[in-house]
Coordinates of C-alpha atoms and ligand atoms in Angstrom, one line a residue:
M29 CA -69.2 -5.3 -10.0
D30 CA -70.4 -7.8 -7.3
A31 CA -68.4 -10.3 -9.1
L32 CA -65.2 -8.5 -8.3
R33 CA -65.9 -8.3 -4.6
P34 CA -64.5 -11.8 -3.6
F35 CA -61.3 -10.9 -5.5
E36 CA -61.1 -7.4 -3.8
H37 CA -61.7 -9.2 -0.5
S38 CA -58.8 -11.7 -1.0
L39 CA -56.6 -8.8 -2.3
G40 CA -57.2 -6.9 0.9
L41 CA -56.5 -10.0 3.0
A42 CA -53.2 -10.6 1.0
A43 CA -52.3 -6.9 1.8
A44 CA -53.1 -7.2 5.4
L45 CA -51.0 -10.6 5.6
F46 CA -48.2 -9.0 3.9
F47 CA -48.3 -6.0 6.1
T48 CA -48.5 -8.1 9.3
Y49 CA -45.7 -10.3 7.9
F50 CA -43.6 -7.1 7.2
I51 CA -44.2 -5.8 10.8
L52 CA -43.3 -9.2 12.3
L53 CA -40.2 -9.2 10.3
Q54 CA -39.3 -5.8 11.5
I55 CA -39.8 -6.9 15.2
R56 CA -37.8 -10.0 14.7
E57 CA -35.0 -7.9 13.1
R58 CA -35.1 -5.5 16.0
M59 CA -35.2 -8.1 18.6
I60 CA -32.1 -9.9 16.9
W61 CA -30.3 -6.5 16.7
S62 CA -31.0 -5.5 20.3
L63 CA -29.8 -9.1 21.4
R64 CA -26.5 -8.5 19.4
T65 CA -26.0 -4.9 20.5
R66 CA -27.3 -5.2 24.1
G67 CA -28.6 -1.7 23.7
R68 CA -25.3 -0.3 22.8
P69 CA -25.4 2.4 20.1
L70 CA -23.6 2.4 16.8
P71 CA -20.7 4.8 16.7
P72 CA -21.4 8.5 15.9
G73 CA -21.9 9.7 12.3
P74 CA -24.0 11.7 10.0
R75 CA -27.7 10.7 9.8
P76 CA -28.3 8.0 7.2
L77 CA -31.1 8.2 4.5
P78 CA -33.4 5.5 3.7
I79 CA -31.9 2.8 1.3
I80 CA -28.8 4.8 0.4
G81 CA -27.6 5.2 3.9
N82 CA -24.7 7.7 4.0
L83 CA -23.8 7.3 0.3
L84 CA -24.0 11.2 -0.1
D85 CA -21.6 11.7 3.0
M86 CA -18.9 9.7 1.3
P87 CA -16.3 12.1 -0.2
S88 CA -15.8 11.3 -3.7
L89 CA -12.1 12.5 -4.1
R90 CA -9.2 12.3 -1.8
Q91 CA -11.3 10.6 0.8
W92 CA -8.8 11.1 3.6
L93 CA -9.6 14.9 3.7
G94 CA -13.5 14.4 3.8
F95 CA -13.0 11.7 6.6
R96 CA -10.9 14.0 8.6
D97 CA -13.5 16.6 8.5
L98 CA -16.1 14.1 9.4
C99 CA -14.0 12.9 12.4
S100 CA -13.6 16.7 13.6
K101 CA -17.5 16.8 13.5
H102 CA -18.4 13.5 15.0
G103 CA -15.3 12.1 17.0
E104 CA -12.3 10.0 16.4
I105 CA -14.4 7.1 15.1
V106 CA -17.3 7.7 12.6
Y107 CA -19.8 5.2 11.3
L108 CA -21.3 5.2 7.9
D109 CA -23.9 3.0 6.3
I110 CA -23.1 2.7 2.5
L111 CA -26.0 1.1 0.8
G112 CA -26.6 -1.2 3.9
K113 CA -22.9 -1.9 4.2
P114 CA -21.2 -0.8 7.6
V115 CA -18.1 1.2 7.3
L116 CA -15.9 2.6 10.3
I117 CA -13.6 5.5 9.8
V118 CA -10.8 5.4 12.4
G119 CA -9.4 8.9 12.7
S120 CA -7.0 9.0 15.7
V121 CA -3.8 7.1 16.9
R122 CA -5.6 6.1 20.0
A123 CA -8.6 4.5 18.4
A124 CA -6.2 2.9 15.6
T125 CA -4.2 1.4 18.5
E126 CA -7.3 0.0 20.3
I127 CA -9.2 -1.1 17.3
L128 CA -6.6 -2.2 14.8
E129 CA -3.7 -3.2 16.9
K130 CA -5.1 -4.6 20.3
R131 CA -8.2 -6.2 18.5
S132 CA -6.4 -7.3 15.5
A133 CA -7.5 -10.9 15.8
N134 CA -10.9 -9.4 14.9
T135 CA -10.0 -6.6 12.6
S136 CA -7.7 -8.2 10.0
D137 CA -10.1 -9.4 7.5
R138 CA -10.3 -7.9 4.1
T139 CA -13.5 -7.0 2.1
P140 CA -14.1 -9.3 -0.8
S141 CA -13.9 -7.6 -4.2
H142 CA -15.6 -8.3 -7.5
L143 CA -12.9 -6.5 -9.5
L144 CA -9.8 -8.3 -8.2
P145 CA -10.5 -11.8 -9.7
L146 CA -11.2 -10.2 -13.1
I147 CA -7.7 -8.8 -13.2
G148 CA -6.1 -12.0 -11.5
N149 CA -5.2 -10.2 -8.4
D150 CA -7.2 -11.9 -6.0
I151 CA -4.1 -14.3 -5.3
A152 CA -2.1 -11.4 -3.9
F153 CA -2.2 -12.1 -0.1
S154 CA -2.5 -8.4 0.6
V155 CA -6.1 -8.7 -0.5
M156 CA -6.9 -12.2 0.8
R157 CA -9.5 -12.8 3.5
Y158 CA -8.2 -13.5 7.0
G159 CA -7.6 -17.2 7.5
Q160 CA -5.3 -20.2 7.0
W161 CA -4.7 -19.5 3.4
W162 CA -3.5 -15.9 4.2
R163 CA -1.6 -17.1 7.0
D164 CA 0.4 -19.6 4.9
H165 CA 1.3 -16.8 2.4
R166 CA 2.4 -14.3 5.0
R167 CA 4.4 -17.0 6.8
A168 CA 6.3 -17.9 3.5
F169 CA 7.0 -14.2 2.9
W170 CA 8.2 -13.6 6.3
Q171 CA 10.7 -16.5 6.0
V172 CA 12.5 -14.5 3.3
F173 CA 12.0 -10.9 4.4
H174 CA 12.4 -10.9 8.2
P175 CA 15.2 -8.6 9.5
G176 CA 17.6 -11.7 9.8
Q177 CA 17.4 -12.3 6.1
L178 CA 17.8 -8.8 4.8
S179 CA 21.6 -8.6 4.5
R180 CA 21.4 -11.2 1.7
Y181 CA 19.9 -8.7 -0.6
H182 CA 22.2 -5.7 0.4
D183 CA 24.6 -6.4 -2.7
V184 CA 21.7 -6.3 -5.2
E185 CA 20.3 -3.2 -3.6
R186 CA 23.5 -1.4 -3.5
G187 CA 24.4 -2.4 -7.1
L188 CA 21.1 -1.3 -8.7
A189 CA 21.2 1.8 -6.5
H190 CA 24.4 2.7 -8.1
E191 CA 23.0 2.0 -11.5
L192 CA 20.2 4.5 -10.7
L193 CA 22.8 7.1 -10.0
A194 CA 24.4 6.4 -13.3
R195 CA 21.1 6.7 -15.1
L196 CA 20.1 9.9 -13.2
L197 CA 23.4 11.5 -14.2
E198 CA 23.0 10.6 -17.9
S199 CA 19.2 11.5 -18.2
P200 CA 18.0 13.3 -15.1
Q201 CA 14.8 14.5 -16.9
D202 CA 13.7 10.7 -17.0
S203 CA 13.9 10.3 -13.2
K204 CA 10.6 8.6 -12.9
Q205 CA 11.2 5.9 -15.5
H206 CA 14.7 5.3 -14.0
L207 CA 13.3 4.9 -10.5
R208 CA 10.5 2.5 -11.7
F209 CA 12.9 0.4 -13.7
I210 CA 15.5 0.2 -11.0
L211 CA 12.9 -0.8 -8.2
S212 CA 11.4 -3.4 -10.6
A213 CA 14.9 -4.6 -11.3
I214 CA 15.7 -4.9 -7.6
S215 CA 12.4 -6.9 -7.1
M216 CA 13.3 -9.2 -10.1
K217 CA 16.8 -10.0 -8.8
V218 CA 16.0 -10.3 -5.1
L219 CA 12.9 -12.5 -5.6
Y220 CA 13.8 -14.4 -8.8
G221 CA 17.5 -13.9 -9.2
L222 CA 16.7 -12.6 -12.6
D223 CA 18.7 -9.8 -14.3
A224 CA 16.5 -7.1 -15.6
N225 CA 19.1 -5.7 -18.0
R226 CA 19.6 -8.9 -19.8
A227 CA 17.7 -9.0 -23.2
E228 CA 16.1 -12.2 -22.5
N229 CA 14.3 -10.7 -19.6
G230 CA 13.2 -7.7 -21.5
E231 CA 9.6 -9.0 -22.1
L232 CA 9.3 -10.1 -18.5
I233 CA 10.2 -6.8 -17.0
G234 CA 7.8 -5.1 -19.5
M235 CA 4.9 -7.2 -18.5
A236 CA 5.7 -6.7 -14.7
Q237 CA 5.7 -3.0 -15.1
E238 CA 2.4 -3.3 -17.1
A239 CA 1.0 -5.3 -14.1
L240 CA 2.2 -2.6 -11.6
R241 CA 0.9 0.2 -13.8
C242 CA -2.6 -1.3 -14.4
T243 CA -3.2 -2.6 -10.8
T244 CA -2.3 0.8 -9.5
D245 CA -4.4 2.5 -12.0
L246 CA -7.4 0.3 -11.1
A247 CA -6.8 1.0 -7.4
T248 CA -7.1 4.9 -7.9
R249 CA -10.7 4.9 -8.8
T250 CA -14.0 3.1 -8.2
H251 CA -14.6 0.6 -11.0
P252 CA -18.2 0.2 -12.3
V253 CA -17.9 -3.6 -11.5
D254 CA -17.6 -2.7 -7.7
V255 CA -20.7 -0.6 -8.0
V256 CA -22.9 -2.9 -10.1
P257 CA -21.3 -6.2 -9.7
F258 CA -23.5 -8.3 -12.1
I259 CA -22.0 -6.4 -15.1
R260 CA -18.9 -8.5 -14.5
H261 CA -20.6 -11.3 -16.3
F262 CA -21.1 -9.1 -19.5
P263 CA -18.8 -9.9 -22.4
G264 CA -16.7 -7.0 -23.8
W265 CA -18.7 -6.7 -26.9
V266 CA -21.8 -5.7 -24.8
P267 CA -22.3 -1.9 -25.1
G268 CA -21.0 -0.4 -21.9
A269 CA -18.9 -3.5 -21.0
G270 CA -15.8 -2.6 -23.1
F271 CA -13.8 -2.3 -19.8
Q272 CA -13.5 -6.1 -20.0
Y273 CA -10.8 -5.9 -22.7
A274 CA -8.7 -3.5 -20.4
L275 CA -9.3 -5.9 -17.5
A276 CA -8.3 -9.0 -19.4
K277 CA -5.1 -7.3 -20.6
C278 CA -4.2 -6.4 -16.9
K279 CA -5.0 -10.1 -16.0
A280 CA -2.6 -11.4 -18.7
A281 CA 0.2 -9.2 -17.3
V282 CA -0.7 -10.1 -13.6
I283 CA -0.6 -13.9 -14.4
H284 CA 2.6 -13.5 -16.5
L285 CA 4.1 -12.0 -13.5
K286 CA 2.9 -14.7 -11.4
E287 CA 3.8 -17.6 -13.6
V288 CA 6.9 -16.9 -15.7
P289 CA 9.6 -15.7 -13.5
F290 CA 8.6 -18.6 -11.0
A291 CA 8.9 -21.1 -13.8
K292 CA 12.3 -19.8 -14.7
V293 CA 13.6 -20.0 -11.0
K294 CA 11.9 -23.4 -10.8
A295 CA 13.6 -24.8 -13.8
A296 CA 17.2 -23.6 -12.8
Y297 CA 16.4 -24.9 -9.2
D298 CA 15.5 -28.4 -10.5
K299 CA 18.8 -28.4 -12.5
G300 CA 20.8 -27.1 -9.5
Q301 CA 21.9 -24.0 -11.4
Y302 CA 20.2 -21.2 -9.6
Q303 CA 21.3 -17.9 -8.0
H304 CA 20.3 -17.3 -4.4
C305 CA 17.1 -15.4 -4.4
A306 CA 13.9 -15.4 -2.1
I307 CA 11.8 -17.8 -4.3
A308 CA 14.8 -20.2 -4.6
A309 CA 15.1 -20.1 -0.7
L310 CA 11.4 -21.0 -0.4
L311 CA 11.7 -23.9 -2.9
S312 CA 14.6 -25.2 -1.1
R313 CA 12.5 -25.0 2.2
M314 CA 9.7 -26.8 0.6
Q315 CA 12.1 -29.5 -0.5
A316 CA 13.6 -29.9 3.0
L317 CA 10.2 -30.2 4.5
G318 CA 9.4 -33.0 1.9
G319 CA 5.7 -32.9 2.4
Q320 CA 5.8 -33.0 6.3
D321 CA 3.4 -30.0 6.4
N322 CA 0.8 -32.2 4.9
V323 CA -0.3 -29.7 2.4
G324 CA 1.4 -31.1 -0.8
D325 CA 3.9 -29.4 -3.3
T326 CA 1.2 -28.0 -5.5
Y327 CA -0.3 -26.1 -2.6
Q328 CA 3.1 -25.0 -1.5
E329 CA 4.2 -24.0 -5.0
D330 CA 1.2 -21.9 -5.4
V331 CA 1.7 -20.1 -2.1
I332 CA 5.4 -19.4 -3.2
K333 CA 4.2 -18.0 -6.6
N334 CA 1.5 -15.8 -4.9
A335 CA 3.9 -14.6 -2.2
G336 CA 6.3 -13.6 -5.0
L337 CA 3.6 -11.6 -6.8
A338 CA 2.5 -9.9 -3.6
A339 CA 6.2 -9.0 -2.9
F340 CA 6.7 -7.6 -6.3
E341 CA 3.5 -5.6 -6.2
G342 CA 4.0 -4.5 -2.4
A343 CA 7.5 -3.1 -3.4
D344 CA 5.8 -0.6 -5.7
T345 CA 5.0 1.5 -2.8
T346 CA 8.6 2.2 -2.4
F347 CA 8.6 3.7 -5.9
Y348 CA 5.9 6.2 -4.9
S349 CA 7.6 7.0 -1.6
L350 CA 10.7 8.1 -3.4
L351 CA 8.8 10.2 -5.9
G352 CA 7.5 12.1 -2.9
L353 CA 10.9 12.2 -1.1
F354 CA 12.7 13.7 -4.2
L355 CA 9.9 16.3 -4.4
A356 CA 10.3 17.0 -0.7
V357 CA 14.1 17.6 -0.7
S358 CA 13.8 19.8 -3.8
Q359 CA 11.3 22.1 -2.3
F360 CA 12.7 22.1 1.2
P361 CA 16.4 23.1 0.5
E362 CA 17.2 23.5 4.3
A363 CA 16.5 19.8 5.0
Q364 CA 18.5 18.8 1.9
A365 CA 21.5 20.9 3.0
K366 CA 21.5 19.2 6.4
A367 CA 21.4 15.9 4.7
H368 CA 24.2 16.8 2.5
A369 CA 26.3 18.1 5.5
E370 CA 25.6 14.9 7.4
L371 CA 26.7 12.7 4.3
D372 CA 29.9 14.9 3.9
R373 CA 30.8 14.3 7.6
V374 CA 30.0 10.6 7.9
V375 CA 30.8 9.2 4.5
G376 CA 33.2 11.9 2.9
P377 CA 34.0 12.8 -0.8
D378 CA 35.8 9.5 -1.8
R379 CA 33.2 7.0 -1.7
L380 CA 29.4 6.3 -1.8
P381 CA 27.3 5.5 1.3
D382 CA 26.9 1.9 2.4
F383 CA 24.5 -0.1 4.7
G384 CA 27.3 0.0 7.5
D385 CA 26.9 3.9 7.6
S386 CA 23.2 3.7 8.4
K387 CA 23.6 4.2 12.2
E388 CA 25.5 7.3 11.9
L389 CA 23.3 8.8 9.4
V390 CA 20.7 9.9 11.6
Y391 CA 19.4 12.8 9.6
I392 CA 19.0 10.7 6.5
N393 CA 16.9 8.1 8.5
A394 CA 14.8 10.9 10.0
L395 CA 14.4 12.4 6.4
I396 CA 13.1 9.1 5.3
K397 CA 10.6 8.9 8.2
E398 CA 9.5 12.4 7.5
A399 CA 9.0 11.6 3.8
L400 CA 6.7 8.7 4.6
R401 CA 4.8 11.1 7.0
W402 CA 4.7 14.0 4.7
H403 CA 3.6 12.0 1.4
V404 CA 1.5 9.1 2.7
V405 CA 1.4 6.5 -0.1
L406 CA -1.4 4.5 1.3
P407 CA -3.5 7.3 3.0
L408 CA -6.2 4.8 4.2
A409 CA -3.7 1.9 4.4
L410 CA -5.7 -1.0 2.9
P411 CA -9.3 -1.5 4.2
H412 CA -9.5 -4.0 7.1
R413 CA -12.8 -5.7 8.1
T414 CA -14.1 -7.1 11.2
V415 CA -14.8 -10.8 11.5
E416 CA -17.2 -10.8 14.6
D417 CA -19.3 -8.1 16.4
D418 CA -17.3 -5.9 18.6
V419 CA -17.6 -3.1 21.2
Y420 CA -15.3 -0.1 21.4
D421 CA -15.7 2.7 24.0
G422 CA -19.4 1.7 24.6
Y423 CA -20.2 1.7 20.8
F424 CA -21.3 -1.5 18.8
I425 CA -19.2 -2.4 15.8
P426 CA -21.0 -5.1 13.7
A427 CA -19.3 -8.0 12.2
G428 CA -18.4 -7.3 8.6
T429 CA -17.7 -3.7 9.1
M430 CA -15.2 -2.3 6.7
I431 CA -12.6 -0.3 8.7
L432 CA -10.7 2.6 7.0
P433 CA -8.0 4.0 9.2
N434 CA -7.2 7.6 8.2
T435 CA -3.4 7.3 8.3
W436 CA -3.1 10.5 6.4
A437 CA -4.9 12.4 9.1
M438 CA -3.1 10.8 11.9
L439 CA 0.2 11.8 10.4
H440 CA -1.0 15.3 9.7
D441 CA -2.5 16.0 13.1
P442 CA -1.5 19.5 14.0
E443 CA -1.8 18.6 17.7
V444 CA 1.0 16.1 17.2
Y445 CA 2.9 17.5 14.2
D446 CA 3.6 21.3 14.4
S447 CA 3.0 22.7 10.9
P448 CA 2.2 19.2 9.5
D449 CA 2.6 20.4 5.7
E450 CA 6.2 21.4 6.3
F451 CA 8.8 18.8 5.6
R452 CA 11.0 18.7 8.8
P453 CA 12.9 15.6 9.4
E454 CA 14.2 17.3 12.9
R455 CA 10.7 16.0 14.3
F456 CA 12.1 12.5 14.4
I457 CA 15.4 13.5 16.1
R458 CA 16.0 14.0 19.9
N459 CA 19.3 14.4 21.5
G460 CA 21.0 13.3 18.3
R461 CA 19.1 10.2 17.9
L462 CA 16.3 8.8 15.9
H463 CA 13.2 9.3 18.1
T464 CA 9.7 8.2 17.6
T465 CA 6.9 7.7 20.2
A466 CA 3.7 5.6 20.2
R467 CA 1.8 8.7 20.2
D468 CA 3.1 10.1 16.8
G469 CA 1.8 7.1 15.1
S470 CA 4.5 7.4 12.4
A471 CA 4.8 3.6 12.2
F472 CA 1.3 3.5 10.9
S473 CA 2.6 4.6 7.5
F474 CA 3.1 0.7 7.3
G475 CA -0.3 -0.3 8.5
Y476 CA -1.8 -1.9 11.4
G477 CA -2.0 -5.1 13.5
R478 CA -1.7 -8.5 11.9
R479 CA -1.9 -6.8 8.5
V480 CA 1.1 -4.6 9.1
C481 CA 3.3 -4.4 5.9
P482 CA 5.5 -7.5 6.2
G483 CA 8.0 -5.8 3.8
R484 CA 8.7 -2.8 5.9
Y485 CA 12.1 -3.7 7.1
Y486 CA 13.1 -4.5 3.6
A487 CA 11.5 -1.2 2.4
D488 CA 13.6 0.7 5.0
D489 CA 16.7 -0.9 3.4
L490 CA 15.7 -0.1 0.0
L491 CA 14.8 3.6 0.9
Y492 CA 17.9 4.0 2.8
I493 CA 20.4 2.9 0.2
T494 CA 18.7 4.7 -2.5
V495 CA 18.2 8.0 -0.6
A496 CA 21.7 8.1 0.9
S497 CA 23.4 7.2 -2.5
A498 CA 21.3 9.8 -4.4
L499 CA 21.7 12.6 -1.9
H500 CA 25.3 12.1 -1.6
V501 CA 26.0 13.0 -5.2
F502 CA 23.1 14.9 -6.4
R503 CA 21.4 18.2 -5.6
F504 CA 17.6 18.3 -6.0
E505 CA 16.0 21.6 -7.0
P506 CA 12.7 22.9 -8.1
P507 CA 12.1 22.9 -11.7
L508 CA 12.4 26.3 -13.5
D509 CA 9.6 28.2 -15.2
E510 CA 10.0 29.8 -18.7
R511 CA 11.7 32.7 -17.3
G512 CA 14.2 30.6 -15.4
Q513 CA 12.6 31.2 -12.0
P514 CA 12.1 28.2 -9.6
V515 CA 8.6 26.9 -9.4
K516 CA 7.0 26.4 -6.0
I517 CA 5.2 23.0 -6.0
E518 CA 2.7 22.4 -3.2
L519 CA 2.4 18.7 -2.5
R520 CA -1.0 17.4 -3.9
Q521 CA -1.5 13.8 -3.5
S522 CA -3.4 11.9 -6.2
H523 CA -6.8 10.4 -5.4
G524 CA -6.9 6.7 -4.8
L525 CA -6.0 3.8 -2.7
V526 CA -2.4 4.3 -3.7
S527 CA -1.5 7.9 -3.9
Y528 CA 1.4 9.8 -5.5
P529 CA 2.4 13.4 -5.8
E530 CA 0.5 14.7 -8.8
D531 CA 3.3 17.1 -9.6
Y532 CA 6.8 15.6 -8.7
R533 CA 8.9 17.6 -11.1
C534 CA 12.4 18.6 -9.9
T535 CA 15.8 19.1 -11.3
I536 CA 18.6 16.7 -10.5
K537 CA 22.2 17.8 -10.8
P538 CA 25.6 16.4 -9.6
R539 CA 26.7 18.3 -6.4
S540 CA 30.2 18.6 -7.9
A541 CA 32.5 17.1 -10.7
E542 CA 34.0 14.9 -7.9
A543 CA 30.5 13.5 -7.2
A544 CA 29.9 12.9 -10.9
K545 CA 33.2 11.0 -11.0
L546 CA 32.1 8.8 -7.9
V547 CA 29.0 7.7 -9.8
L548 CA 31.0 6.9 -13.0
N549 CA 33.5 4.9 -11.0
A550 CA 30.9 2.9 -9.2
Q551 CA 29.3 2.1 -12.5
V552 CA 32.7 0.8 -13.9
A553 CA 33.2 -1.1 -10.8
S554 CA 29.8 -2.9 -11.0
E555 CA 30.4 -3.6 -14.6
D556 CA 33.7 -5.3 -13.8
R557 CA 32.0 -7.5 -11.1
Ligands
HEM602 C1 7.7 2.6 1.5 C2 7.3 1.4 1.4 C3 6.0 0.8 1.9 C4 5.0 1.2 2.5 C5 4.7 2.8 2.9 C6 4.2 0.2 2.6 C7 2.8 0.3 3.3 C8 2.0 -0.8 3.5 C9 0.7 -0.7 4.1 C10 0.1 0.6 4.7 C11 0.1 -1.9 4.0 C12 -1.3 -2.2 4.4 C13 -1.2 -2.6 6.0 C14 -2.7 -2.8 6.6 O1 -3.5 -3.4 5.8 O2 -2.9 -2.5 7.7 C15 0.9 -2.8 3.3 C16 0.8 -4.2 3.1 C17 1.6 -5.0 2.5 N1 2.9 -4.6 2.0 FE1 3.8 -2.8 2.3 N2 4.6 -0.9 2.2 C18 5.8 -0.6 1.7 C19 6.9 -1.7 1.1 C20 6.5 -2.9 0.9 C21 7.6 -3.8 0.2 C22 9.0 -3.4 -0.3 C23 6.9 -5.0 0.3 C24 7.6 -6.3 -0.3 C25 8.7 -6.6 -0.4 C26 5.7 -4.9 0.7 C27 4.6 -5.9 0.8 C28 3.4 -5.8 1.4 C29 2.5 -6.8 1.4 C30 2.7 -8.2 1.0 C31 1.3 -6.4 2.1 C32 0.1 -7.1 2.4 C33 0.1 -7.6 4.0 C34 -1.2 -8.4 4.3 O3 -2.3 -8.1 3.8 O4 -0.9 -9.3 5.1 N3 5.5 -3.5 1.2 N4 2.1 -2.1 3.0

C-alpha cells in the first residue's frame, strides 16, 4: 500500500492543479466578460440551465407563437442561450427599428449553416455572411430590380398573369399548380428570357420547381445536420445518414438552376441573339465595365449566376403570399365584394386591369398589404446576426448573437391592429388613400435594415397584376363539404422558416359569362403576339 502513496500524492497534486487552473480560467473569463459588458446585464429572458441553456424554452413548432408568449412575459426583447449560442428575440416594432434598422451596420450578418453547402444553396446571397461578397451580389441584383427598371418586366408579368387566368378558368381545382408554374415561368422569362412553355425548357422548369420545393421543404424543419454537424461527413450508406441522398438530389437541382439557364443566356448573348432579360442586362454591364472593377470576369459571372439563383428562389415567397391571399378573399366575402366593386368602377367590364390602373385601385393595393400582414410568409424574417458587441436600452448584446425578429407578432399585435386575425384591408386606407405608418410595422413583412428584401418593389408589381387580374374575373369562395355547405377555414400557418397556409382550399369561378370571355380573349390576343 505504501508503494501507492507517491502515486496518490501526485494524483492529488494534479487534481489540485487542475482545480486551480479551472478557477483561474473562470476568473479570467469573468474578467474578460465584465470588461466587455462593463457591468451591463444581458437582456431579460428565462433562466438558463447548465450546458443546455434555454434549449427547453425554445418553442418546437410555430416558434413565432412561443416567442410572442416569451416577450409578453419578459419584455420586447428576450435573450436565450441555446447550447452556448446567444439568441435574441425581437418582439416589437420599436425594438426592431432600433436594433435592426438603425444599427443595421452591426446586425446584418447571417448565421453560418452546415446544411446549406450540402444542398448547394450557400451561394444564394440571402444566406451569405455580411461583407464584400454579399455586397457585390446585392448590388448586381439591385441594378436590375430597382424601381426604375421594373417597367421593363411589365409585359412579361401581364402576359403570364393572363395565362394564369386561362389556366384557372380551365381547371380551377389545380390552382396551386397553376400559380407555382406561372410564377416560375415569370422568373424564367424576367431573369433569363426563357419561355417556360417551350418544350426545350421543360426539363429546366421541372428542375427549377424541384429546387424550390426541396429548399423550402428543408427550411421548414430543423435538419439533423444542424443539430449534430459532424454527421455531414458520413456517406449515405452509413445507417442513419440516408438523408445524404435527398440532399444530393436537392443540390443537383439547385446547381442546375444556377448553371443551365445562365449558360443559355450567355451563349445567346455571346452570339448577340438574346432577348432582353435581367441576366443579359448584367452581362452587358459586365462587358461595358471591361474589367475596370478589378475583380475579373469569372468573379463577375459567378456573382451574376448566384444573384439569378437568389432572385429565382426569393420570388417563391410571392407564390406563398398568393396562396394566403386567395384563401383570405374566399373566407372574407365583404373584402372581396369591395375589391370587385372597385375593379368594376375603375376598370369596367370590357378589359382586364393593367399597371396604369394601380394608383386608382386603392382597395386592391390595401388588400395586398393586408394579405402580407394577415398571412406572414417569413414569420421570423431570415435570422440576422450581430458582428460586434452592442448595447440596447442598457442591455448587453454579444457579438455573434442570432437575432430573430418576430414579424408575425408585430403584425398581429392587437394594440396596433384591432382584431388582428380578421382580414380587413380598410386598415390601410385613410381618406380614400393608402395609409401606412412607421408604428404599424407593415413594411417589416419584407424584412429589416440592410437585409431588407431587395425584390420588394418587383414583388409588389407581381402581386398587383396577378391579384387585380384574378379578382376582376373570378369569384373566390370557400370550398363545399359533402352536404354542399361552405367550409369555414381558419388560417393556420405551417411551421417553418417559410410558412404557408396549411389549408388553402377555395373554389374559383368566373364572375360572369362576360368575365370568362375576357379571359379567353386575352389568351387569344397573347397567342397572336
Ligand atoms: C411577397 C413577396 C416577398 C416577401 C414577403 C419577401 C420577404 C422577404 C424577407 C422577409 C426577407 C428577409 C429580410 C431580412 O433578412 O431582414 C427577404 C429577403 C430576400 N428577398 Fe424577398 N420577399 C418577397 C419577394 C421577393 C422577390 C420577388 C424576390 C426576387 C425577385 C426576392 C428576393 C429576396 C432576396 C434576394 C433576399 C435576400 C436579401 C439579403 O439577404 O440581402 N424576394 N424577402
